[in-house]
Amino acid sequence: MNTSYLPSDYLPVLIQLLLALGFIVTTMIVTHSVGPKRKSQKKDDPFECGIPVQGDARTPISIKYFLIAILFVLFDVEVIFLYPWAVNFKGLGLTGFIEMILFMGLLLAGFYYVIRKGVLKWE
Amino acid sequence: MDLTVLLVKGLIILVIFGITLLIATYSTYAERKVAAFLQDRLGPNRAGPFGLLQPIADAGKMFFKEDFIPAQASKWLFILGPCLAMLTALMSSAVIPFGDSIRLAWDGTNYDIPMQAIEINIGVLYIFGVVSLGVYGIMVGGWASNNKFSLLGAIRAASQNISYEIALGLSLIAILMMTGSLSLRAIVNEQATFFEWNVFTQPLGFIIFLTCAFAECNRTPFDLPECETELVGGYHTEYSSMKLGFYLFAEYINMFVSSAFISSLYFGGYHYPFMNAVHDGLTGSLGEIAGHNIATAIGTVVFFAKIFFFIFFFMWVRWTIPRFRYDQLMNLGWKSLIPLSILNVVVTGAGLLYDIKYTTWLIVVVMVVLALTSNARAPKSQAAPQRA
């Protein structure tokens, strides 16, 4: 296993991307051109179990989903902070461990607040 | 990196790409056969011997169906959705180490080519990056359909995927602490001896990771984004032809990649008990190069056996456990898995400071005791009903 990595070591990612893109674009073009095409007023409507369509689908939705997304950003940043610490854990030793416990404690205090505030309560 | 190495890499990528597609195709067949077995039916048995040509017939049918776009949908986003889902699924198989290395002799020197499409030192981060992009495919597709069922399915999917991604990331941190590397190959090589497989040192982390993998793949019991009883087809209600095929296909590829990821993170990847003895015996009797290559091949076969077991496990669970309710799903993710995985990190860290690897068994033991005594501790009025 090599220990130092050059930018060119990441070139295969590009090959993989091009291969995947090629596969997807080809499939899309083929399936678009071989299938039949028949249009009609009723068929073009959005599916709503057979009853007439009521208004537009893009109406406001529950704020809960938005709050979850905001919380996700906070916690995911925490996870990303933890990654470099975890990789260097053995080098940082006890000091690093205590520092990270403090950091996580602060974050968990916020988490406790969020739970008590009822953000994660689904009715 | 010279051109020859790049060409060899390209060849490996092509092979792994093909294998991924093949396994995903036949996973659909396996899924139906497993479902049939569990429900005491026969399953597909018309197309070819044992119905083995069924996936090909299905793919052919999908190609020749009408490529339908609803009038009120956002046309380009509607096309982009399944493409994104498929692209992220196809990209993620790249960094998985499928075997040790192939040894080639060239001008008297031995070249070891790792059995891995892209050998980078940030494999775990790469997979996380790609997997977290996967939610865009569902979100974009569901929103572009301009259909109420699709939108609800897409929002559920987004919410669920991001919630479980936190616990997924946190449960992995304990492994990174023990290995000290983000490279998947390094993590696999760390588990060379049987009792150092991460499933034995990180039992709790494994259970959390497995649960989150189910949620990330939108598999039952976490398949709320596409639950038929409430949302018709969920986020792919309006899709047809190969666009629908891409969504379904992406799910099976994700299942394959998750299985491979679980096998290499927790079950030693291409390692198996007495591997070194087998390797030494083969190189001793067949010579340096042939022996090494055959040993690598055995490792790869073992790795695929592990992957197939987990793919089967995914299906087994799907046809056994009923679906969660949405509030139960969110409570499990946020109020159980995230605190548990943080506890797991802390306990592992405390153990590692004293070079003890098996500390997380403590949490497991405490949890089992708590679960067994939960009925006795509950207040009398709220006690769980006694089964007759």
mmCIF file of N, CA, C and O in Angstrom, chain B residues 284-349:
data_model
loop_
_atom_site.group_PDB
_atom_site.id
_atom_site.type_symbol
_atom_site.label_atom_id
_atom_site.label_comp_id
_atom_site.label_asym_id
_atom_site.label_seq_id
_atom_site.Cartn_x
_atom_site.Cartn_y
_atom_site.Cartn_z
ATOM 1 N N GLY B 284 3.833 -21.799 -1.300
ATOM 2 C CA GLY B 284 4.864 -22.824 -1.150
ATOM 3 C C GLY B 284 4.760 -23.886 -2.239
ATOM 4 O O GLY B 284 5.774 -24.319 -2.793
ATOM 5 N N SER B 285 3.521 -24.282 -2.577
ATOM 6 C CA SER B 285 3.373 -25.394 -3.506
ATOM 7 C C SER B 285 3.277 -24.940 -4.958
ATOM 8 O O SER B 285 3.715 -25.653 -5.861
ATOM 9 N N LEU B 286 2.722 -23.758 -5.210
ATOM 10 C CA LEU B 286 2.493 -23.333 -6.600
ATOM 11 C C LEU B 286 3.440 -22.232 -7.053
ATOM 12 O O LEU B 286 3.366 -21.784 -8.187
ATOM 13 N N GLY B 287 4.305 -21.787 -6.184
ATOM 14 C CA GLY B 287 5.214 -20.721 -6.564
ATOM 15 C C GLY B 287 4.673 -19.361 -6.150
ATOM 16 O O GLY B 287 3.476 -19.188 -5.890
ATOM 17 N N GLU B 288 5.579 -18.395 -6.115
ATOM 18 C CA GLU B 288 5.284 -17.059 -5.577
ATOM 19 C C GLU B 288 4.065 -16.417 -6.237
ATOM 20 O O GLU B 288 3.120 -16.010 -5.568
ATOM 21 N N ILE B 289 4.065 -16.399 -7.591
ATOM 22 C CA ILE B 289 3.067 -15.578 -8.283
ATOM 23 C C ILE B 289 1.716 -16.284 -8.366
ATOM 24 O O ILE B 289 0.691 -15.756 -7.944
ATOM 25 N N ALA B 290 1.733 -17.536 -8.866
ATOM 26 C CA ALA B 290 0.459 -18.252 -9.022
ATOM 27 C C ALA B 290 -0.204 -18.456 -7.672
ATOM 28 O O ALA B 290 -1.417 -18.264 -7.525
ATOM 29 N N GLY B 291 0.576 -18.823 -6.656
ATOM 30 C CA GLY B 291 0.024 -19.051 -5.327
ATOM 31 C C GLY B 291 -0.640 -17.803 -4.776
ATOM 32 O O GLY B 291 -1.773 -17.835 -4.274
ATOM 33 N N HIS B 292 0.060 -16.657 -4.930
ATOM 34 C CA HIS B 292 -0.498 -15.397 -4.418
ATOM 35 C C HIS B 292 -1.814 -15.065 -5.112
ATOM 36 O O HIS B 292 -2.788 -14.682 -4.471
ATOM 37 N N ASN B 293 -1.844 -15.253 -6.441
ATOM 38 C CA ASN B 293 -3.061 -14.902 -7.178
ATOM 39 C C ASN B 293 -4.226 -15.797 -6.800
ATOM 40 O O ASN B 293 -5.358 -15.335 -6.681
ATOM 41 N N ILE B 294 -3.929 -17.105 -6.593
ATOM 42 C CA ILE B 294 -5.026 -18.009 -6.216
ATOM 43 C C ILE B 294 -5.529 -17.667 -4.825
ATOM 44 O O ILE B 294 -6.743 -17.647 -4.569
ATOM 45 N N ALA B 295 -4.605 -17.332 -3.917
ATOM 46 C CA ALA B 295 -5.019 -16.930 -2.572
ATOM 47 C C ALA B 295 -5.903 -15.689 -2.646
ATOM 48 O O ALA B 295 -6.931 -15.593 -1.957
ATOM 49 N N THR B 296 -5.531 -14.728 -3.517
ATOM 50 C CA THR B 296 -6.356 -13.542 -3.703
ATOM 51 C C THR B 296 -7.745 -13.913 -4.197
ATOM 52 O O THR B 296 -8.751 -13.395 -3.719
ATOM 53 N N ALA B 297 -7.781 -14.860 -5.160
ATOM 54 C CA ALA B 297 -9.071 -15.271 -5.722
ATOM 55 C C ALA B 297 -9.953 -15.877 -4.642
ATOM 56 O O ALA B 297 -11.155 -15.578 -4.572
ATOM 57 N N ILE B 298 -9.350 -16.720 -3.756
ATOM 58 C CA ILE B 298 -10.155 -17.313 -2.680
ATOM 59 C C ILE B 298 -10.715 -16.208 -1.790
ATOM 60 O O ILE B 298 -11.900 -16.207 -1.434
ATOM 61 N N GLY B 299 -9.860 -15.219 -1.462
ATOM 62 C CA GLY B 299 -10.315 -14.091 -0.636
ATOM 63 C C GLY B 299 -11.486 -13.374 -1.279
ATOM 64 O O GLY B 299 -12.468 -13.037 -0.615
ATOM 65 N N THR B 300 -11.401 -13.151 -2.609
ATOM 66 C CA THR B 300 -12.479 -12.454 -3.305
ATOM 67 C C THR B 300 -13.769 -13.254 -3.250
ATOM 68 O O THR B 300 -14.849 -12.707 -3.027
ATOM 69 N N VAL B 301 -13.646 -14.583 -3.423
ATOM 70 C CA VAL B 301 -14.839 -15.438 -3.354
ATOM 71 C C VAL B 301 -15.471 -15.336 -1.972
ATOM 72 O O VAL B 301 -16.698 -15.190 -1.832
ATOM 73 N N VAL B 302 -14.624 -15.365 -0.937
ATOM 74 C CA VAL B 302 -15.141 -15.251 0.429
ATOM 75 C C VAL B 302 -15.854 -13.913 0.611
ATOM 76 O O VAL B 302 -16.949 -13.835 1.179
ATOM 77 N N PHE B 303 -15.245 -12.850 0.073
ATOM 78 C CA PHE B 303 -15.844 -11.516 0.187
ATOM 79 C C PHE B 303 -17.220 -11.486 -0.467
ATOM 80 O O PHE B 303 -18.185 -10.971 0.103
ATOM 81 N N PHE B 304 -17.312 -12.092 -1.676
ATOM 82 C CA PHE B 304 -18.608 -12.089 -2.351
ATOM 83 C C PHE B 304 -19.624 -12.938 -1.598
ATOM 84 O O PHE B 304 -20.808 -12.620 -1.580
ATOM 85 N N ALA B 305 -19.147 -14.034 -0.963
ATOM 86 C CA ALA B 305 -20.075 -14.832 -0.158
ATOM 87 C C ALA B 305 -20.657 -13.982 0.959
ATOM 88 O O ALA B 305 -21.866 -14.012 1.221
ATOM 89 N N LYS B 306 -19.820 -13.167 1.600
ATOM 90 C CA LYS B 306 -20.315 -12.284 2.664
ATOM 91 C C LYS B 306 -21.325 -11.288 2.098
ATOM 92 O O LYS B 306 -22.383 -11.035 2.694
ATOM 93 N N ILE B 307 -20.981 -10.708 0.929
ATOM 94 C CA ILE B 307 -21.893 -9.729 0.315
ATOM 95 C C ILE B 307 -23.242 -10.369 0.035
ATOM 96 O O ILE B 307 -24.293 -9.821 0.360
ATOM 97 N N PHE B 308 -23.209 -11.590 -0.563
ATOM 98 C CA PHE B 308 -24.471 -12.242 -0.912
ATOM 99 C C PHE B 308 -25.271 -12.560 0.332
ATOM 100 O O PHE B 308 -26.494 -12.476 0.319
ATOM 101 N N PHE B 309 -24.573 -12.916 1.413
ATOM 102 C CA PHE B 309 -25.313 -13.168 2.643
ATOM 103 C C PHE B 309 -26.066 -11.904 3.057
ATOM 104 O O PHE B 309 -27.243 -11.961 3.414
ATOM 105 N N PHE B 310 -25.393 -10.745 2.983
ATOM 106 C CA PHE B 310 -26.063 -9.523 3.439
ATOM 107 C C PHE B 310 -27.179 -9.100 2.497
ATOM 108 O O PHE B 310 -28.201 -8.580 2.949
ATOM 109 N N ILE B 311 -26.988 -9.327 1.188
ATOM 110 C CA ILE B 311 -28.085 -9.032 0.266
ATOM 111 C C ILE B 311 -29.287 -9.904 0.622
ATOM 112 O O ILE B 311 -30.431 -9.433 0.690
ATOM 113 N N PHE B 312 -29.012 -11.195 0.918
ATOM 114 C CA PHE B 312 -30.090 -12.090 1.337
ATOM 115 C C PHE B 312 -30.719 -11.587 2.626
ATOM 116 O O PHE B 312 -31.941 -11.605 2.790
ATOM 117 N N PHE B 313 -29.877 -11.082 3.532
ATOM 118 C CA PHE B 313 -30.389 -10.589 4.812
ATOM 119 C C PHE B 313 -31.343 -9.410 4.591
ATOM 120 O O PHE B 313 -32.402 -9.328 5.219
ATOM 121 N N PHE B 314 -30.954 -8.507 3.680
ATOM 122 C CA PHE B 314 -31.834 -7.382 3.338
ATOM 123 C C PHE B 314 -33.210 -7.892 2.904
ATOM 124 O O PHE B 314 -34.241 -7.354 3.298
ATOM 125 N N MET B 315 -33.205 -8.929 2.058
ATOM 126 C CA MET B 315 -34.475 -9.449 1.535
ATOM 127 C C MET B 315 -35.258 -10.169 2.619
ATOM 128 O O MET B 315 -36.474 -10.022 2.716
ATOM 129 N N TRP B 316 -34.550 -10.938 3.413
ATOM 130 C CA TRP B 316 -35.145 -11.684 4.507
ATOM 131 C C TRP B 316 -35.908 -10.730 5.420
ATOM 132 O O TRP B 316 -37.075 -10.953 5.759
ATOM 133 N N VAL B 317 -35.238 -9.622 5.785
ATOM 134 C CA VAL B 317 -35.875 -8.642 6.660
ATOM 135 C C VAL B 317 -37.077 -8.027 5.965
ATOM 136 O O VAL B 317 -38.126 -7.833 6.574
ATOM 137 N N ARG B 318 -36.927 -7.740 4.662
ATOM 138 C CA ARG B 318 -38.022 -7.095 3.956
ATOM 139 C C ARG B 318 -39.300 -7.901 4.032
ATOM 140 O O ARG B 318 -40.390 -7.354 4.182
ATOM 141 N N TRP B 319 -39.189 -9.241 3.919
ATOM 142 C CA TRP B 319 -40.393 -10.065 3.890
ATOM 143 C C TRP B 319 -40.749 -10.594 5.262
ATOM 144 O O TRP B 319 -41.553 -11.490 5.389
ATOM 145 N N THR B 320 -40.103 -10.062 6.300
ATOM 146 C CA THR B 320 -40.407 -10.530 7.649
ATOM 147 C C THR B 320 -40.988 -9.437 8.524
ATOM 148 O O THR B 320 -41.942 -9.653 9.260
ATOM 149 N N ILE B 321 -40.396 -8.234 8.454
ATOM 150 C CA ILE B 321 -40.736 -7.187 9.412
ATOM 151 C C ILE B 321 -41.663 -6.170 8.759
ATOM 152 O O ILE B 321 -41.391 -5.711 7.644
ATOM 153 N N PRO B 322 -42.758 -5.790 9.418
ATOM 154 C CA PRO B 322 -43.656 -4.788 8.846
ATOM 155 C C PRO B 322 -43.052 -3.388 8.932
ATOM 156 O O PRO B 322 -42.056 -3.165 9.612
ATOM 157 N N ARG B 323 -43.675 -2.459 8.247
ATOM 158 C CA ARG B 323 -43.167 -1.096 8.113
ATOM 159 C C ARG B 323 -43.355 -0.305 9.404
ATOM 160 O O ARG B 323 -44.316 -0.518 10.141
ATOM 161 N N PHE B 324 -42.432 0.634 9.662
ATOM 162 C CA PHE B 324 -42.578 1.547 10.796
ATOM 163 C C PHE B 324 -43.644 2.598 10.502
ATOM 164 O O PHE B 324 -43.955 2.863 9.346
ATOM 165 N N ARG B 325 -44.126 3.227 11.570
ATOM 166 C CA ARG B 325 -44.913 4.432 11.386
ATOM 167 C C ARG B 325 -43.926 5.597 11.363
ATOM 168 O O ARG B 325 -42.816 5.480 11.875
ATOM 169 N N TYR B 326 -44.330 6.752 10.774
ATOM 170 C CA TYR B 326 -43.319 7.791 10.568
ATOM 171 C C TYR B 326 -42.765 8.340 11.880
ATOM 172 O O TYR B 326 -41.568 8.601 11.997
ATOM 173 N N ASP B 327 -43.627 8.521 12.894
ATOM 174 C CA ASP B 327 -43.108 9.067 14.153
ATOM 175 C C ASP B 327 -42.203 8.056 14.851
ATOM 176 O O ASP B 327 -41.211 8.437 15.476
ATOM 177 N N GLN B 328 -42.529 6.761 14.688
ATOM 178 C CA GLN B 328 -41.641 5.744 15.268
ATOM 179 C C GLN B 328 -40.274 5.776 14.599
ATOM 180 O O GLN B 328 -39.239 5.682 15.268
ATOM 181 N N LEU B 329 -40.302 5.953 13.276
ATOM 182 C CA LEU B 329 -39.052 6.017 12.511
ATOM 183 C C LEU B 329 -38.183 7.163 12.978
ATOM 184 O O LEU B 329 -36.983 7.015 13.245
ATOM 185 N N MET B 330 -38.803 8.344 13.127
ATOM 186 C CA MET B 330 -38.039 9.518 13.529
ATOM 187 C C MET B 330 -37.554 9.390 14.969
ATOM 188 O O MET B 330 -36.437 9.765 15.291
ATOM 189 N N ASN B 331 -38.408 8.832 15.852
ATOM 190 C CA ASN B 331 -37.979 8.659 17.237
ATOM 191 C C ASN B 331 -36.821 7.686 17.334
ATOM 192 O O ASN B 331 -35.875 7.919 18.097
ATOM 193 N N LEU B 332 -36.884 6.598 16.569
ATOM 194 C CA LEU B 332 -35.793 5.627 16.594
ATOM 195 C C LEU B 332 -34.496 6.295 16.148
ATOM 196 O O LEU B 332 -33.450 6.151 16.777
ATOM 197 N N GLY B 333 -34.580 7.058 15.056
ATOM 198 C CA GLY B 333 -33.373 7.683 14.528
ATOM 199 C C GLY B 333 -32.782 8.714 15.471
ATOM 200 O O GLY B 333 -31.605 8.672 15.800
ATOM 201 N N TRP B 334 -33.621 9.654 15.917
ATOM 202 C CA TRP B 334 -33.077 10.794 16.663
ATOM 203 C C TRP B 334 -32.902 10.484 18.139
ATOM 204 O O TRP B 334 -31.900 10.867 18.738
ATOM 205 N N LYS B 335 -33.879 9.799 18.733
ATOM 206 C CA LYS B 335 -33.829 9.660 20.195
ATOM 207 C C LYS B 335 -33.150 8.378 20.644
ATOM 208 O O LYS B 335 -32.794 8.250 21.806
ATOM 209 N N SER B 336 -32.979 7.401 19.773
ATOM 210 C CA SER B 336 -32.283 6.185 20.195
ATOM 211 C C SER B 336 -30.915 6.053 19.538
ATOM 212 O O SER B 336 -29.898 5.956 20.216
ATOM 213 N N LEU B 337 -30.893 6.077 18.203
ATOM 214 C CA LEU B 337 -29.652 5.730 17.518
ATOM 215 C C LEU B 337 -28.573 6.790 17.693
ATOM 216 O O LEU B 337 -27.404 6.465 17.914
ATOM 217 N N ILE B 338 -28.956 8.076 17.643
ATOM 218 C CA ILE B 338 -27.922 9.111 17.753
ATOM 219 C C ILE B 338 -27.306 9.137 19.158
ATOM 220 O O ILE B 338 -26.073 9.075 19.286
ATOM 221 N N PRO B 339 -28.102 9.184 20.260
ATOM 222 C CA PRO B 339 -27.467 9.116 21.582
ATOM 223 C C PRO B 339 -26.664 7.831 21.782
ATOM 224 O O PRO B 339 -25.557 7.885 22.329
ATOM 225 N N LEU B 340 -27.195 6.704 21.302
ATOM 226 C CA LEU B 340 -26.465 5.443 21.460
ATOM 227 C C LEU B 340 -25.129 5.478 20.742
ATOM 228 O O LEU B 340 -24.117 5.009 21.274
ATOM 229 N N SER B 341 -25.119 6.031 19.525
ATOM 230 C CA SER B 341 -23.860 6.016 18.786
ATOM 231 C C SER B 341 -22.849 6.977 19.411
ATOM 232 O O SER B 341 -21.647 6.717 19.390
ATOM 233 N N ILE B 342 -23.337 8.092 20.014
ATOM 234 C CA ILE B 342 -22.406 8.983 20.717
ATOM 235 C C ILE B 342 -21.828 8.266 21.933
ATOM 236 O O ILE B 342 -20.612 8.300 22.187
ATOM 237 N N LEU B 343 -22.692 7.546 22.659
ATOM 238 C CA LEU B 343 -22.228 6.763 23.805
ATOM 239 C C LEU B 343 -21.190 5.730 23.351
ATOM 240 O O LEU B 343 -20.166 5.523 24.008
ATOM 241 N N ASN B 344 -21.473 5.122 22.203
ATOM 242 C CA ASN B 344 -20.556 4.128 21.649
ATOM 243 C C ASN B 344 -19.177 4.729 21.399
ATOM 244 O O ASN B 344 -18.153 4.137 21.747
ATOM 245 N N VAL B 345 -19.153 5.954 20.830
ATOM 246 C CA VAL B 345 -17.877 6.627 20.564
ATOM 247 C C VAL B 345 -17.139 6.879 21.875
ATOM 248 O O VAL B 345 -15.941 6.603 21.996
ATOM 249 N N VAL B 346 -17.861 7.381 22.880
ATOM 250 C CA VAL B 346 -17.210 7.734 24.139
ATOM 251 C C VAL B 346 -16.645 6.488 24.820
ATOM 252 O O VAL B 346 -15.494 6.469 25.269
ATOM 253 N N VAL B 347 -17.446 5.419 24.866
ATOM 254 C CA VAL B 347 -16.987 4.196 25.544
ATOM 255 C C VAL B 347 -15.808 3.581 24.797
ATOM 256 O O VAL B 347 -14.819 3.153 25.411
ATOM 257 N N THR B 348 -15.885 3.556 23.465
ATOM 258 C CA THR B 348 -14.754 3.033 22.694
ATOM 259 C C THR B 348 -13.498 3.853 22.963
ATOM 260 O O THR B 348 -12.415 3.294 23.162
ATOM 261 N N GLY B 349 -13.665 5.180 22.977
ATOM 262 C CA GLY B 349 -12.513 6.052 23.221
ATOM 263 C C GLY B 349 -11.905 5.793 24.577
ATOM 264 O O GLY B 349 -10.678 5.649 24.716
#
